[in-house]
Coordinates of C-alpha atoms in Angstrom, one line a residue:
X1405 CA -37.6 -20.3 -1.9
X1406 CA -38.7 -17.9 0.8
X1407 CA -38.2 -14.2 0.3
X1408 CA -36.3 -11.8 2.6
X1409 CA -37.5 -8.2 3.4
X1410 CA -35.7 -6.1 0.7
X1411 CA -35.0 -3.4 3.3
X1412 CA -33.0 -5.8 5.4
X1413 CA -31.2 -7.2 2.4
X1414 CA -30.3 -3.7 1.2
X1415 CA -29.0 -2.7 4.7
X1416 CA -26.7 -5.7 4.9
X1417 CA -25.2 -5.4 1.4
X1418 CA -22.9 -2.4 2.0
X1419 CA -21.3 -4.3 4.8
X1420 CA -20.4 -7.2 2.5
X1421 CA -23.2 -9.4 3.8
X1422 CA -25.9 -11.4 2.1
X1423 CA -28.9 -13.3 3.6
X1424 CA -31.2 -16.1 2.5
X1425 CA -34.3 -17.5 4.0
X1426 CA -34.7 -21.2 4.5
X1427 CA -36.3 -23.9 6.6
X1428 CA -34.6 -26.0 9.3
X1429 CA -34.9 -29.7 9.9
X1430 CA -38.1 -29.1 11.8
X1431 CA -39.7 -27.0 9.1
X1432 CA -39.3 -23.7 10.9
X1433 CA -38.1 -20.6 9.1
X1434 CA -34.5 -19.4 9.7
X1435 CA -32.1 -17.0 8.1
X1436 CA -28.5 -17.7 6.9
X1437 CA -26.1 -14.7 6.8
X1438 CA -22.9 -15.0 4.8
X1439 CA -20.1 -12.8 3.6
X1440 CA -17.8 -10.7 5.8
X1441 CA -19.4 -11.9 9.0
X1442 CA -16.3 -12.0 11.2
X1443 CA -16.6 -8.2 11.9
X1444 CA -20.1 -8.8 13.4
X1445 CA -19.7 -12.1 15.1
X1446 CA -20.1 -10.7 18.6
X1447 CA -23.4 -9.1 17.6
X1448 CA -24.5 -12.3 16.0
X1449 CA -23.7 -14.3 19.1
X1450 CA -25.7 -11.9 21.3
X1451 CA -28.7 -12.7 19.0
X1452 CA -28.2 -16.5 19.7
X1453 CA -27.0 -17.1 16.1
X1454 CA -25.3 -20.4 15.4
X1455 CA -22.3 -20.6 13.1
X1456 CA -22.3 -23.3 10.4
X1457 CA -18.7 -23.9 9.5
X1458 CA -19.4 -26.1 6.5
X1459 CA -21.3 -23.2 4.9
X1460 CA -19.5 -20.3 6.5
X1461 CA -22.9 -19.0 7.5
X1462 CA -24.5 -17.6 10.7
X1463 CA -28.0 -19.0 11.2
X1464 CA -30.6 -16.7 12.9
X1465 CA -33.7 -18.4 14.2
X1466 CA -36.3 -15.6 13.4
X1467 CA -37.0 -12.6 11.3
X1468 CA -37.0 -10.4 14.4
X1469 CA -33.5 -11.5 15.2
X1470 CA -32.4 -10.7 11.7
X1471 CA -34.1 -7.3 11.8
X1472 CA -32.4 -6.5 15.1
X1473 CA -29.0 -7.5 13.6
X1474 CA -29.6 -5.3 10.5
X1475 CA -30.7 -2.3 12.6
X1476 CA -27.7 -2.8 14.9
X1477 CA -25.1 -2.5 12.2
X1478 CA -27.1 0.0 10.1
X1479 CA -25.7 3.0 11.9
X1480 CA -22.1 1.9 11.1
X1481 CA -21.0 2.8 7.6
X1482 CA -19.1 0.3 5.5
X1483 CA -15.3 0.4 5.4
X1484 CA -12.5 0.4 8.0
X1485 CA -14.4 0.6 11.3
X1486 CA -12.4 -0.1 14.5
X1487 CA -13.6 -2.9 16.6
X1488 CA -15.4 -2.1 19.8
X1489 CA -13.6 -2.6 23.1
X1490 CA -13.8 -6.2 24.3
X1491 CA -14.1 -7.7 27.7
X1492 CA -11.5 -6.1 30.1
X1493 CA -11.1 -9.5 31.9
X1494 CA -9.8 -11.1 28.7
X1495 CA -6.4 -9.3 28.8
X1496 CA -4.5 -8.0 25.9
X1497 CA -6.1 -10.1 23.2
X1498 CA -8.1 -9.2 20.1
X1499 CA -10.4 -6.3 20.8
X1500 CA -9.3 -6.0 24.5
X1501 CA -9.3 -3.0 26.7
X1502 CA -5.5 -3.1 26.6
X1503 CA -5.0 -2.4 23.0
X1504 CA -7.8 0.2 22.8
X1505 CA -6.1 2.1 25.6
X1506 CA -2.8 2.0 23.8
X1507 CA -4.4 3.2 20.5
X1508 CA -6.0 6.1 22.3
X1509 CA -2.7 7.0 24.0
X1510 CA -0.8 6.9 20.7
X1511 CA -3.4 9.0 18.9
X1512 CA -3.2 11.6 21.7
X1513 CA 0.6 11.7 21.6
X1514 CA 0.5 12.3 17.8
X1515 CA -2.2 14.9 18.0
X1516 CA -0.3 16.9 20.7
X1517 CA 3.2 16.5 19.2
X1518 CA 5.0 19.7 18.5
X1519 CA 7.5 18.3 16.1
X1520 CA 7.6 15.5 13.6
X1521 CA 10.2 13.5 15.6
X1522 CA 7.9 13.0 18.6
X1523 CA 7.0 9.5 17.4
X1524 CA 9.4 6.8 16.4
X1525 CA 9.2 5.4 12.9
X1526 CA 7.5 2.2 14.1
X1527 CA 4.9 4.3 16.0
X1528 CA 4.0 6.3 12.9
X1529 CA 3.5 3.1 11.0
X1530 CA 1.6 1.6 13.9
X1531 CA -0.7 4.6 13.9
X1532 CA -1.3 4.2 10.2
X1533 CA -2.2 0.5 10.7
X1534 CA -5.0 1.5 13.0
X1535 CA -7.0 2.2 9.9
X1536 CA -6.5 -1.3 8.3
X1537 CA -6.0 -3.8 11.1
X1538 CA -9.1 -4.8 13.1
X1539 CA -8.9 -5.9 16.7
X1540 CA -5.2 -6.6 16.7
X1541 CA -2.2 -5.0 18.4
X1542 CA -0.4 -3.2 15.5
X1543 CA 2.9 -2.5 17.4
X1544 CA 4.5 -5.9 16.6
X1545 CA 3.2 -5.8 13.1
X1546 CA 4.8 -2.3 12.5
X1547 CA 8.1 -3.4 14.1
X1548 CA 8.2 -6.5 12.1
X1549 CA 7.5 -4.7 8.8
X1550 CA 10.3 -2.2 9.4
X1551 CA 12.7 -5.0 10.5
X1552 CA 11.9 -7.0 7.3
X1553 CA 12.1 -4.1 4.8
X1554 CA 14.7 -2.0 6.5
X1555 CA 12.9 1.4 6.9
X1556 CA 9.6 3.2 6.5
X1557 CA 10.4 3.9 2.9
X1558 CA 11.2 0.2 2.3
X1559 CA 7.9 -0.8 3.8
X1560 CA 5.9 1.5 1.6
X1561 CA 7.9 0.5 -1.5
X1562 CA 7.6 -3.3 -0.9
X1563 CA 5.5 -5.5 -3.1
X1564 CA 2.1 -5.7 -1.4
X1565 CA 2.1 -9.5 -1.4
X1566 CA 5.2 -9.5 0.8
X1567 CA 3.3 -7.9 3.8
X1568 CA 1.8 -11.3 4.5
X1569 CA 5.3 -12.5 5.5
X1570 CA 5.1 -10.6 8.8
X1571 CA 1.4 -10.9 9.7
X1572 CA 2.2 -13.9 11.9
X1573 CA -0.8 -16.2 11.4
X1574 CA -0.6 -19.9 10.9
X1575 CA -3.7 -20.7 8.7
X1576 CA -3.8 -24.2 10.1
X1577 CA -3.8 -23.1 13.8
X1578 CA -6.9 -20.8 13.9
X1579 CA -10.6 -21.0 13.4
X1580 CA -12.4 -19.9 10.3
X1581 CA -13.5 -16.6 11.7
X1582 CA -10.0 -15.6 12.9
X1583 CA -8.5 -16.6 9.5
X1584 CA -11.0 -14.5 7.6
X1585 CA -10.3 -11.6 9.9
X1586 CA -6.6 -11.9 9.3
X1587 CA -7.1 -12.0 5.5
X1588 CA -9.2 -8.8 5.6
X1589 CA -6.5 -7.1 7.8
X1590 CA -3.8 -8.0 5.3
X1591 CA -5.9 -6.9 2.3
X1592 CA -6.7 -3.6 3.8
X1593 CA -3.1 -3.0 4.8
X1594 CA -1.9 -3.8 1.3
X1595 CA -4.3 -1.2 -0.1
X1596 CA -3.6 1.4 2.5
X1597 CA 0.2 1.3 2.4
X1598 CA 0.3 1.3 -1.4
X1599 CA -2.1 4.2 -1.5
X1600 CA 0.1 6.2 0.9
X1601 CA 3.2 5.4 -1.3
X1602 CA 1.4 6.6 -4.4
X1603 CA 0.3 9.7 -2.6
X1604 CA 3.9 10.5 -1.6
X1605 CA 5.1 10.0 -5.2
X1606 CA 2.4 12.2 -6.7
X1607 CA 2.9 14.9 -4.1
X1608 CA 6.6 15.1 -4.8
X1609 CA 6.0 15.0 -8.5
X1610 CA 3.8 18.0 -8.2
X1611 CA 6.9 20.0 -7.3
X1612 CA 8.3 19.3 -10.8
X1613 CA 5.3 20.3 -12.9
X1614 CA 5.4 23.4 -15.1
X1615 CA 8.8 24.6 -13.9
X1616 CA 12.4 24.1 -15.3
X1617 CA 13.7 20.8 -14.0
X1618 CA 17.3 22.0 -14.0
X1619 CA 16.3 24.7 -11.4
X1620 CA 14.4 22.2 -9.3
X1621 CA 17.2 19.8 -8.5
X1622 CA 16.4 19.2 -4.9
X1623 CA 12.7 18.4 -5.6
X1624 CA 13.8 16.1 -8.4
X1625 CA 16.1 14.1 -6.2
X1626 CA 13.4 13.8 -3.5
X1627 CA 11.0 12.5 -6.1
X1628 CA 13.6 10.0 -7.5
X1629 CA 14.6 8.8 -4.1
X1630 CA 11.0 8.0 -3.0
X1631 CA 10.2 6.5 -6.4
X1632 CA 13.4 4.3 -7.0
X1633 CA 15.6 3.9 -4.0
X1634 CA 13.8 0.9 -2.5
X1635 CA 13.2 -1.0 -5.7
X1636 CA 14.6 -4.6 -5.6
X1637 CA 15.7 -4.7 -9.3
X1638 CA 17.3 -2.1 -11.5
X1639 CA 15.0 0.3 -13.3
X1640 CA 16.0 2.7 -16.1
X1641 CA 13.9 5.9 -16.1
X1642 CA 14.0 8.8 -18.7
X1643 CA 12.8 12.3 -18.0
X1644 CA 12.0 14.0 -21.3
X1645 CA 12.3 17.8 -21.4
X1646 CA 11.1 20.5 -23.8
X1647 CA 13.2 23.5 -25.0
X1648 CA 12.5 25.3 -21.7
X1649 CA 13.5 22.3 -19.7
X1650 CA 9.9 21.7 -18.6
X1651 CA 9.1 18.0 -18.0
X1652 CA 7.3 16.5 -20.9
X1653 CA 7.2 12.9 -19.8
X1654 CA 8.5 10.6 -17.1
X1655 CA 8.8 7.0 -18.3
X1656 CA 10.4 3.8 -17.1
X1657 CA 12.2 2.4 -20.2
X1658 CA 13.3 -0.9 -18.9
X1659 CA 13.4 -3.2 -15.8
X1660 CA 16.2 -5.6 -15.2
X1661 CA 17.8 -7.8 -12.5
X1662 CA 19.3 -6.9 -9.2
X1663 CA 22.5 -5.6 -10.9
X1664 CA 21.7 -4.8 -14.5
X1665 CA 19.1 -3.3 -16.7
X1666 CA 19.4 -2.9 -20.5
X1667 CA 19.0 0.4 -22.2
X1668 CA 19.2 0.7 -26.0
X1669 CA 20.5 4.1 -27.3
X1670 CA 18.5 3.9 -30.5
X1671 CA 15.3 3.3 -28.6
X1672 CA 16.1 6.3 -26.5
X1673 CA 16.6 8.5 -29.6
X1674 CA 13.4 7.2 -31.2
X1675 CA 11.4 8.1 -28.1
X1676 CA 12.9 11.6 -27.9
X1677 CA 11.9 12.2 -31.5
X1678 CA 8.4 10.8 -30.9
X1679 CA 7.9 13.3 -28.0
X1680 CA 9.8 16.2 -29.7
X1681 CA 12.1 16.3 -26.6
X1682 CA 15.0 18.8 -26.6
X1683 CA 16.8 17.2 -23.7
X1684 CA 16.7 14.2 -21.3
X1685 CA 17.8 13.3 -17.8
X1686 CA 18.6 9.6 -17.5
X1687 CA 18.1 7.9 -14.1
X1688 CA 18.6 4.4 -12.9
X1689 CA 18.8 2.8 -9.4
X1690 CA 21.3 0.4 -7.8
X1691 CA 19.5 -2.0 -5.5
X1692 CA 22.7 -2.6 -3.6
X1693 CA 22.4 0.9 -2.3
X1694 CA 25.8 2.0 -3.6
X1695 CA 25.4 4.6 -6.5
X1696 CA 28.9 4.2 -7.8
X1697 CA 28.7 3.7 -11.6
X1698 CA 30.0 0.5 -13.1
X1699 CA 32.1 0.4 -16.2
X1700 CA 29.1 -0.7 -18.2
X1701 CA 27.1 2.3 -16.8
X1702 CA 29.8 4.7 -18.0
X1703 CA 30.1 3.1 -21.5
X1704 CA 26.4 3.0 -22.1
X1705 CA 26.2 6.7 -21.0
X1706 CA 28.8 7.7 -23.6
X1707 CA 26.9 5.9 -26.3
X1708 CA 23.6 7.7 -25.5
X1709 CA 25.2 11.1 -25.2
X1710 CA 27.0 10.7 -28.5
X1711 CA 23.9 9.4 -30.4
X1712 CA 21.6 12.1 -29.0
X1713 CA 24.1 14.8 -29.4
X1714 CA 24.3 14.1 -33.2
X1715 CA 20.6 14.7 -33.3
X1716 CA 20.8 18.0 -31.3
X1717 CA 19.3 16.5 -28.2
X1718 CA 21.1 17.2 -24.9
X1719 CA 21.7 14.8 -22.0
X1720 CA 21.5 17.1 -19.0
X1721 CA 22.5 14.4 -16.5
X1722 CA 22.5 10.8 -15.6
X1723 CA 21.6 10.1 -12.0
X1724 CA 22.2 6.8 -10.2
X1725 CA 19.9 6.4 -7.1
X1726 CA 21.1 4.4 -4.2
X1727 CA 19.7 4.0 -0.7
X1728 CA 19.8 7.4 1.0
X1729 CA 22.3 8.8 -1.6
X1730 CA 22.7 9.5 -5.3
X1731 CA 25.4 10.2 -7.9
X1732 CA 25.3 12.7 -10.7
X1733 CA 27.3 12.0 -13.8
X1734 CA 27.6 15.7 -14.6
X1735 CA 28.8 16.5 -11.1
X1736 CA 31.4 13.7 -11.5
X1737 CA 32.3 15.1 -14.9
X1738 CA 31.3 11.9 -16.7
X1739 CA 29.1 14.0 -19.1

């Protein structure tokens, strides 16, 4: 086995690339580059590399070519780098001048906007997708995501694996390089959008820390709406409070179906005693979007209030979260 210059090997590794040295059929040295090569295929082609589809490897004919390749990508850090502009004569395809001009224009509009309504919802999502989608027009992807999941909030709250439903690639109709690029785009998009969703939830939850929850009702509803309004199944959440109504713990107690989730009053009491909670706020969502309580909701609420009341623990409220609206049992005089 022939060795490869360690400096070259180390410079390729951060980009998800590996290289081996071997001999070709004529006994001459050559170098096989494997890994996330799709991002660098144009550079490899410039160096007269040949793609071996059976091994998913690019074959370089000399160490000088390999060194030139490594030096050429060495200045680019690993991660989500946008593709260079392509050939302007190739139209609005992958990496073309067309979509680069569009991206620059959208960035400029966002940077110069004087109010948050300057861009449509799909344009904000499109702008975000610039950081995860390589060499592809993000406008149709952004529009398709919002159409499929109903809103920006629905997109961010969707299960990551569902994003693949709108990425529009037939795995049987494209070459290996394009398919690998599509898979990377999808993976980065899944990570990016879920990270944004988690950031939103954590930012809103910061407004609830170390302050009486009863006096922070607007902030609480904002947090619950982002956290629960787009869930596809019912979740039951309990907010445990101390004697000053400061949040002790925020816990999902159960997950159910599209129209029901079980909650066991004795388990609620046990958890309150474990945490030494003085009060709770009960919360659950209605995936249908309508927060009107069912008869079962009202009966279960009465059971919990009665059991906790006997133990000196107050139920401040029971909130049902719908899509864009909510209902308070206390406001409706159901507590």
